[in-house]
XYZ file of C-alpha atoms in Angstrom:
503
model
C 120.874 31.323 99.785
C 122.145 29.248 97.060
C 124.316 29.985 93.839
C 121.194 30.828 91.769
C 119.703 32.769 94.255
C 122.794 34.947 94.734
C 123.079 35.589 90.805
C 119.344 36.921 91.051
C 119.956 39.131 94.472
C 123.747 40.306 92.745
C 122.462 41.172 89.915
C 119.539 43.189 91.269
C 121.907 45.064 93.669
C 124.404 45.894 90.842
C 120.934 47.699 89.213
C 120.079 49.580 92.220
C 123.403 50.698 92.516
C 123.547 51.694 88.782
C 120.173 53.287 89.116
C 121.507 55.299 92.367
C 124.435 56.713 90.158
C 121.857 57.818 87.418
C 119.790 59.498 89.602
C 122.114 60.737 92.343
C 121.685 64.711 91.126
C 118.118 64.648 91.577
C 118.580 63.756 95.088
C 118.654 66.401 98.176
C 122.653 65.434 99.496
C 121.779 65.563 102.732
C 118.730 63.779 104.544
C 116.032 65.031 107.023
C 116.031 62.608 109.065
C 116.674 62.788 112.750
C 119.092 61.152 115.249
C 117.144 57.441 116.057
C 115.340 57.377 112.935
C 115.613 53.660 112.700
C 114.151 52.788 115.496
C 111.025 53.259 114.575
C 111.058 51.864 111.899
C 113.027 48.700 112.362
C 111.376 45.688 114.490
C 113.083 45.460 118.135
C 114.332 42.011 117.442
C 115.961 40.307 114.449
C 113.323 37.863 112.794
C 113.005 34.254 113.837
C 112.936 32.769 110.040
C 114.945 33.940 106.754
C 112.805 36.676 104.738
C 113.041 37.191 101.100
C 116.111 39.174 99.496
C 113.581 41.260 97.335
C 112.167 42.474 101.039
C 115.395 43.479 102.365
C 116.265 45.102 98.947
C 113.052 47.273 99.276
C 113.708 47.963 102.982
C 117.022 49.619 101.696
C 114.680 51.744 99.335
C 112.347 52.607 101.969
C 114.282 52.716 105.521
C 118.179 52.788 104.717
C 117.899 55.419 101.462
C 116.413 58.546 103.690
C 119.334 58.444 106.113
C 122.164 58.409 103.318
C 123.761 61.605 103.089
C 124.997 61.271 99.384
C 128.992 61.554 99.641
C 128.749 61.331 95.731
C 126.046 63.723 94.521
C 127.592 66.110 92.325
C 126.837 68.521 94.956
C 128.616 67.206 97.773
C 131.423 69.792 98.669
C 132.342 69.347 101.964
C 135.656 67.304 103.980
C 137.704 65.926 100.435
C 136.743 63.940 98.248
C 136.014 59.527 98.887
C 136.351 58.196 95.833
C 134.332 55.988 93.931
C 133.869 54.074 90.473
C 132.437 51.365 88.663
C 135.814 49.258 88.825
C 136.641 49.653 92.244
C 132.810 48.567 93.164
C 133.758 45.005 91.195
C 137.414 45.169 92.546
C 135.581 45.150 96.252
C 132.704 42.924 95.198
C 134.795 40.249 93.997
C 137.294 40.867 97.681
C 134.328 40.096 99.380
C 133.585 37.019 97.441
C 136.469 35.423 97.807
C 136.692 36.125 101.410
C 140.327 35.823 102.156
C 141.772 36.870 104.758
C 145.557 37.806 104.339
C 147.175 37.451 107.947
C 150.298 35.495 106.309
C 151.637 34.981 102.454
C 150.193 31.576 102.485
C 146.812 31.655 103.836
C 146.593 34.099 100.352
C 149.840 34.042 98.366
C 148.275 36.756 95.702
C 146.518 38.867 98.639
C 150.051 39.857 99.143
C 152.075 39.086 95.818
C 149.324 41.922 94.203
C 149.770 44.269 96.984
C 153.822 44.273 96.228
C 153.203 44.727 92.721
C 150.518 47.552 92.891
C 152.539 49.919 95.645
C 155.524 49.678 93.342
C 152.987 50.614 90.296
C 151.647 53.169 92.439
C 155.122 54.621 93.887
C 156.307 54.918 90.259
C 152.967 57.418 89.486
C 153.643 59.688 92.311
C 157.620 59.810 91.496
C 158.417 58.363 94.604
C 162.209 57.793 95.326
C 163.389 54.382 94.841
C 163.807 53.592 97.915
C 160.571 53.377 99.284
C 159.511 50.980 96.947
C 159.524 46.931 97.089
C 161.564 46.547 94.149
C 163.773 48.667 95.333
C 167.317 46.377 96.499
C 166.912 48.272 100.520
C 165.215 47.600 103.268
C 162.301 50.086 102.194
C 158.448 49.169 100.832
C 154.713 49.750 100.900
C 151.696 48.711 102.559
C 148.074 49.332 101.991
C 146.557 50.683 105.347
C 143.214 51.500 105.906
C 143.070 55.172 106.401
C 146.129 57.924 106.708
C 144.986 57.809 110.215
C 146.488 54.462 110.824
C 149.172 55.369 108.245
C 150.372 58.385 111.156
C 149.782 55.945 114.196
C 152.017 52.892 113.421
C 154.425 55.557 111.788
C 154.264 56.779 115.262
C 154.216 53.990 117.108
C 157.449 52.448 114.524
C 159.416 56.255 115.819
C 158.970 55.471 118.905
C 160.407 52.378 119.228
C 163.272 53.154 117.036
C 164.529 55.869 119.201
C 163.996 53.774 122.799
C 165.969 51.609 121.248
C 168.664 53.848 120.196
C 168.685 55.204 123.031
C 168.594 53.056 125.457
C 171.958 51.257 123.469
C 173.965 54.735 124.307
C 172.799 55.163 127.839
C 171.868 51.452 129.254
C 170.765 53.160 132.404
C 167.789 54.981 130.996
C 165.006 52.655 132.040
C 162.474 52.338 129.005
C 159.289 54.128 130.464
C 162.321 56.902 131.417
C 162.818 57.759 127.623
C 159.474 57.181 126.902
C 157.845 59.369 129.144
C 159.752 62.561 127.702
C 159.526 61.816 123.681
C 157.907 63.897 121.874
C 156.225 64.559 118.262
C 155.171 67.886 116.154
C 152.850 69.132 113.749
C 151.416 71.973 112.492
C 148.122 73.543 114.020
C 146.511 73.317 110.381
C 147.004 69.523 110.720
C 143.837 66.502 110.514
C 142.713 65.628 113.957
C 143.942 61.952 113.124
C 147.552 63.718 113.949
C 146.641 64.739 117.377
C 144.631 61.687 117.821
C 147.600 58.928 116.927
C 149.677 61.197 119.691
C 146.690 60.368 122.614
C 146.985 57.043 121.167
C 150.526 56.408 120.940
C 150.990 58.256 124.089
C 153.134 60.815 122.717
C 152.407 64.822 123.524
C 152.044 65.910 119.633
C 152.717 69.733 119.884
C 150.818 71.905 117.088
C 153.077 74.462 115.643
C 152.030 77.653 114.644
C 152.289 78.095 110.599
C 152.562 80.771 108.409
C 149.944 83.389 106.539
C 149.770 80.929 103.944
C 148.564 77.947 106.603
C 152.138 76.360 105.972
C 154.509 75.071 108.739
C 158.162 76.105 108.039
C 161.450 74.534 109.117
C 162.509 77.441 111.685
C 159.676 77.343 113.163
C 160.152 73.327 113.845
C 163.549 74.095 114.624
C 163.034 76.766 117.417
C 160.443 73.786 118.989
C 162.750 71.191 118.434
C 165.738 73.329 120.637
C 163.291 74.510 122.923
C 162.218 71.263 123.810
C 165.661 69.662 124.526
C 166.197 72.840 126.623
C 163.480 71.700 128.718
C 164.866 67.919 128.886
C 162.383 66.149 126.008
C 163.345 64.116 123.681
C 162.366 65.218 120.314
C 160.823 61.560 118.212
C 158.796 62.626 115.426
C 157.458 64.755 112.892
C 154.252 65.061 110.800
C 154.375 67.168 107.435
C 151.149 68.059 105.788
C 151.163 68.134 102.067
C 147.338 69.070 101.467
C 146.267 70.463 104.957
C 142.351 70.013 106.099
C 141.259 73.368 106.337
C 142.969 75.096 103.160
C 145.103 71.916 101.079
C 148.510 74.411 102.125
C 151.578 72.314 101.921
C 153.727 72.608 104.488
C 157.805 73.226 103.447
C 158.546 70.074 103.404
C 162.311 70.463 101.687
C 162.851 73.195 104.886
C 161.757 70.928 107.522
C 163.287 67.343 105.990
C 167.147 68.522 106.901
C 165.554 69.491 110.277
C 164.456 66.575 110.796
C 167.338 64.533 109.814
C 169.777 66.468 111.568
C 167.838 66.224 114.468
C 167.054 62.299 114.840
C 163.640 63.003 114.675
C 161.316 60.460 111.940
C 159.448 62.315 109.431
C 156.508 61.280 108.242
C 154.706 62.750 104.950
C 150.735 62.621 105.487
C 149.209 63.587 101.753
C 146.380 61.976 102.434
C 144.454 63.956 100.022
C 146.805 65.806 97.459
C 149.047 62.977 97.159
C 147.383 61.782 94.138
C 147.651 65.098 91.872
C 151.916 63.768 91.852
C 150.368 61.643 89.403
C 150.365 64.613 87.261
C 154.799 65.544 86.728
C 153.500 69.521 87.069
C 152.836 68.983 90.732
C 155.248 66.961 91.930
C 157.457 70.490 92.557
C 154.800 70.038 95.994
C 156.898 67.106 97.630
C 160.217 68.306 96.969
C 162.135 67.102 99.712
C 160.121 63.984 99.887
C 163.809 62.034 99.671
C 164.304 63.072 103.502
C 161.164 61.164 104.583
C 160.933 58.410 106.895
C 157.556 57.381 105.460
C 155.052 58.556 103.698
C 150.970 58.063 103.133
C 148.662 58.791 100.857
C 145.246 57.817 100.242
C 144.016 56.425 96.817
C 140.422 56.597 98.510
C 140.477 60.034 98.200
C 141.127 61.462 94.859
C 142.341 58.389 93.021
C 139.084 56.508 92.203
C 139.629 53.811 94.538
C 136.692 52.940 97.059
C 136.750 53.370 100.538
C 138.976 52.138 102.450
C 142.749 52.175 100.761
C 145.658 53.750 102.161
C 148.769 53.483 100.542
C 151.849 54.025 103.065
C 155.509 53.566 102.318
C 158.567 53.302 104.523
C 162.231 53.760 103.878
C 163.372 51.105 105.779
C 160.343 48.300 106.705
C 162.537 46.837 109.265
C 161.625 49.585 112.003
C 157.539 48.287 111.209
C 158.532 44.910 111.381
C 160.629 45.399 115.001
C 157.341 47.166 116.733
C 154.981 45.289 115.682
C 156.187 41.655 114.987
C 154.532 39.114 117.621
C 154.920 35.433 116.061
C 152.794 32.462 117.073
C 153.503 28.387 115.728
C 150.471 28.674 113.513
C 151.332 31.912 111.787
C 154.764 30.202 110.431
C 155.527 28.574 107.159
C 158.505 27.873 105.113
C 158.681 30.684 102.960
C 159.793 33.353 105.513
C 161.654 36.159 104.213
C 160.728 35.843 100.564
C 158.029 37.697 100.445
C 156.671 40.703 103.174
C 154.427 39.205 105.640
C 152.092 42.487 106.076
C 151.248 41.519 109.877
C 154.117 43.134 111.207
C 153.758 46.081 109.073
C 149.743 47.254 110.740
C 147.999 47.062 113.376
C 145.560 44.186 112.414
C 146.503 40.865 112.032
C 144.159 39.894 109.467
C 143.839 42.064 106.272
C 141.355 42.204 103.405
C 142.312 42.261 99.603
C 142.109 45.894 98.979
C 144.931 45.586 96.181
C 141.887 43.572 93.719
C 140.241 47.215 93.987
C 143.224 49.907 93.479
C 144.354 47.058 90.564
C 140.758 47.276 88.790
C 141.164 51.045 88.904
C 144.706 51.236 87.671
C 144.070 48.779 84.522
C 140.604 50.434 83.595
C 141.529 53.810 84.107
C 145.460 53.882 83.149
C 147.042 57.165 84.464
C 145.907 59.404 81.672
C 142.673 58.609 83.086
C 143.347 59.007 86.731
C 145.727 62.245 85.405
C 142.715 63.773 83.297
C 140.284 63.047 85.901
C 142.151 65.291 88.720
C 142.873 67.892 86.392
C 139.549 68.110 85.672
C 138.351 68.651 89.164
C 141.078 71.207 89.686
C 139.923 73.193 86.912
C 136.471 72.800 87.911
C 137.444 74.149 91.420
C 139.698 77.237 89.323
C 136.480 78.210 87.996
C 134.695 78.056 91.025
C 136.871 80.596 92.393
C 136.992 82.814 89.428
C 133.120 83.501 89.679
C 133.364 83.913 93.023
C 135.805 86.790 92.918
C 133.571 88.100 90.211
C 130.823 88.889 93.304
C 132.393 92.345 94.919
C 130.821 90.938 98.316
C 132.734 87.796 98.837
C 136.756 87.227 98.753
C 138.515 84.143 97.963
C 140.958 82.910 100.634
C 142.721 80.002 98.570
C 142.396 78.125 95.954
C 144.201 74.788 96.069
C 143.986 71.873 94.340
C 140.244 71.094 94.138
C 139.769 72.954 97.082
C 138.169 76.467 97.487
C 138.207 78.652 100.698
C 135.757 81.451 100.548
C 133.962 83.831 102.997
C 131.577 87.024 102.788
C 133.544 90.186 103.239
C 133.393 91.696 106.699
C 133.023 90.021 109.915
C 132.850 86.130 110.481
C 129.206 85.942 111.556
C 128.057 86.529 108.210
C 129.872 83.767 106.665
C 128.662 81.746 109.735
C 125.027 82.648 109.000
C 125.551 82.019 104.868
C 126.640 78.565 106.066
C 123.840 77.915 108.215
C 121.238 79.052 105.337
C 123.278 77.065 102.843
C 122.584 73.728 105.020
C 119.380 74.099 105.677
C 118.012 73.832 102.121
C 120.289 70.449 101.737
C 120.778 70.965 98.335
C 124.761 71.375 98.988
C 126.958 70.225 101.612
C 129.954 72.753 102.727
C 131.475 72.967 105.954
C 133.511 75.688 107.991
C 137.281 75.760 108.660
C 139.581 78.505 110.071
C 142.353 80.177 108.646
C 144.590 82.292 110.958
C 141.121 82.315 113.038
C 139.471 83.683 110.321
C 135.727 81.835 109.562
C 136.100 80.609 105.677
C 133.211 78.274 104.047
C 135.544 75.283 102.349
C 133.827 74.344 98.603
C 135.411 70.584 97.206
C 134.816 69.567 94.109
C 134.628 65.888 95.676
C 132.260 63.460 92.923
C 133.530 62.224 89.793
C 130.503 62.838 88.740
C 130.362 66.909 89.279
C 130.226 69.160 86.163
C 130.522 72.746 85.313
C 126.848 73.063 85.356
C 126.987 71.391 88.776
C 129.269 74.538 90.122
C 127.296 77.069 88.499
C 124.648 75.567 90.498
C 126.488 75.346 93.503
C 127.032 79.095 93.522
C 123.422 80.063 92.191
C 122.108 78.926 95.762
C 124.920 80.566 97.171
C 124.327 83.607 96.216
C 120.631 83.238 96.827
C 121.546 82.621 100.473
C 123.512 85.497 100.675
C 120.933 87.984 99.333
C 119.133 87.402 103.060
C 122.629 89.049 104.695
C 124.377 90.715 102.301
C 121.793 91.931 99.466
C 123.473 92.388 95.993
C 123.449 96.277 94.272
C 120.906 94.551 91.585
C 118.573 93.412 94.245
C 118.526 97.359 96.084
C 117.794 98.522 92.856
C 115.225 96.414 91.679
C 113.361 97.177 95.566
C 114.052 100.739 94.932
C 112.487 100.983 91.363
C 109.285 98.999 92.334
C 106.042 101.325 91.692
C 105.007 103.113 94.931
C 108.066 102.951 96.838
C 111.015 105.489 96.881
C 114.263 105.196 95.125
C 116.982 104.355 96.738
C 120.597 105.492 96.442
C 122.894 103.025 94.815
C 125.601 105.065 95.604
C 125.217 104.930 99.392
C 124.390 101.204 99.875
C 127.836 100.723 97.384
C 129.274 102.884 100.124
C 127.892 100.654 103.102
C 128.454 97.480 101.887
C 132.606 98.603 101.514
C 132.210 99.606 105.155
C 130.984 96.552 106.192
C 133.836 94.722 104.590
């Protein structure tokens, strides 16, 4: 394919993505299609000569479209949001057509010299302390990971060096795999299963702690762990606070369990995966108080800020503790302008990187933060009113309301929540999932597109409540049956009474 030829194909891609966008509400957000689709449709081997790029356009139409469950459609409502928009889309197309690869300063000087400048820019929105930031005249800075899950792992992986180390200088006779084999890390049980998942990795036991009514874990509760474990002979390494859980968006006390931590020689890390971009709002930044004890902390801009898939913006207080875990140097990988500039290797797990900083730049410049500010205040008030017409409807209650997140349930017991769910999916006009708070069932509703409207909730809880009629019929429906010609009335009163008992 030649220049011309990729003008042609890029500019007819840039109109079926365009197109996609305009049309995306008319389409049902999740497919029918059923595990192996594609191979039946796609030829068992690749083909011998090149084909035309208008065919494999058209093939996207016809074979890659019906499997696409559309994380943008206005009525997608289920995990958080994964952001998306117009500038971002460039900021990655143009990424890709450079094609550098950023495994040291030189082999991409702006790769990294962007990446400095935007996690300062982006430090500065949230209100970060100063010393997490590159500019900053310590030891701290920030990195652009993939996903929060790598963000907790090589935070992880960075504790647990730290404190064989530190250990291992006051008692020489501790062998490493001694000290290793009793450290160990906590969470709450509310956590993402990344958490748990960079503890099997890491090879740490990452014990879930119990949280409160309000899905938040609290500092005596990580204190009580903390001594109980030493008791038994662990070794106490690192710490995980939520700010945005999974199931509910609670926020764990972070101010409470920061001293905790610090007292106790144990790293914290601050995974805000999702709510970490409403700090760009001042009114919300009352959320991370405490943030100043952190040893790190990650959020992800490919959530809620607008920024495509993946970017995951993760700072450190002191970079130093990265670079010491994960710094493995080879002849080729050296050039004279060492320690002027952060080589971004020793700070992840790859050693090759992409530039994700053209995207999140795009964004910022386009956008400015009264854009990014009015767009998540938008979606929180869009998420507001999604739970003020649901507590209009005497049959369902509202667990929370946080952020742009609603938890929701039918009154009574969790099958019929589990049963709305199940009739809610299988018309794939909506997508909502489950999640359990204090092992109670609730339905989670996120107001995840930019593209989602008021009319787009009212929707949302039209089909609902049309779902619900099948387990839970409404006092209007019993009295339209009951006034029907040839059949009996039926007392209001009494099915009022029954539906309280069944609450």
């Amino acid at each position: 394919m030649d220049a011309e030829q990729f003008r042609e194909f890029g500019k007819a891609a840039v109109d079926y993505i365009a197109d996609y966008y305009e049309t995306i509400r008319d389409r049902p957000v999740l497919s029918n299609v059923q595990p192996g689709y594609l191979g039946d449709l796609l030829p068992k081997d690749p083909p011998l000569t090149g084909e035309s790029w208008r065919d494999v356009l058209q093939d996207v139409d016809r074979i890659i479209m019906p499997g696409i469950t559309h994380w943008h459609s206005p009525n997608f409502h289920a995990y958080y949001p994964t952001a998306q928009s117009f500038p971002s889309v460039v900021g990655e197309l143009m990424s890709a057509g450079f094609g550098v690869v950023g495994l040291s300063w030189i082999a991409s000087p702006a790769n990294t010299e962007l990446e400095v400048v935007m996690m300062n820019w982006l430090g500065r929105m949230l209100g970060l302390p100063e010393e997490f930031l590159n500019c900053s005249e310590g030891p701290g800075g920030g990195i652009i990971q993939g996903s929060a899950s790598e963000a907790t792992y090589v935070a992880l992986l960075a504790a647990k060096e730290k404190k064989v180390k530190n250990l291992r200088e006051v008692y020489p006779q501790l062998s490493e795999a001694e000290v290793k084999g009793k450290l160990i890390a906590y969470s709450s049980d509310q956590s993402n299963s990344s958490v748990e998942k960079a503890g099997l990795l890491g090879s740490m036991t990452m014990r879930l702690l119990p949280t409160n009514d309000n899905g938040e874990l609290t500092g005596v509760v990580l204190q009580e762990a903390i001594s109980k474990d030493r008791e038994a002979g662990l070794i106490p390494c690192y710490c995980v606070v939520n700010l945005g859980t999974t199931p509910t968006c609670a926020f764990d006390k972070l101010n409470e369990i920061g001293p905790v931590c610090n007292k106790e020689g144990v790293w914290l890390h601050v995974d805000a995966a999702y709510a970490g971009s409403a700090f760009v709002c001042p009114e919300y930044r009352h959320l991370m108080k405490g943030v100043e004890f952190a040893d790190s902390f990650d959020f992800n801009p490919h959530k809620w800020m607008l920024v495509n898939f993946d970017c995951s913006a993760m700072w450190i207080k002191d970079a130093k503790y990265l670079v010491e875990a994960f710094n493995v140097d080879r002849i080729y990988l050296k050039d004279q302008h060492k320690g002027l500039a952060p080589e971004y290797r020793h700070w992840q797990i790859s050693l090759g990187r992409r530039f994700r900083a053209l995207k999140l730049w795009f964004v910022l410049r386009i956008y400015g933060i009264e854009g990014i500010q009015r767009h998540i205040k938008n979606q929180i008030a869009l998420a507001e009113h999604f739970a003020d017409i649901v507590r209009a409807d005497n049959r369902f209650e509202v667990c929370t309301c946080s952020m742009g997140l609603v938890t929701f349930r039918l009154k009574g017991d969790n099958s019929l929540s589990e049963r709305l769910l199940v009739k809610i999916s299988e018309k794939k006009t909506q997508f909502l999932i489950a999640g359990l708070l204090n092992k109670t069932y609730v339905i989670r509703y996120a107001v995840c597109s930019r593209l989602t409207e008021k009319k787009d909730v009212d929707f949302s809880w039209k089909e609902i409540v049309e779902a619900a009629e099948d387990i839970v019929p409404s006092v209007k429906m019993v009295a339209e049956v009951g006034n029907k010609k040839g059949l009996p009335s039926l007392n209001i009163k009494c099915m009022k009474d029954s539906l309280e008992k069944s609450k």
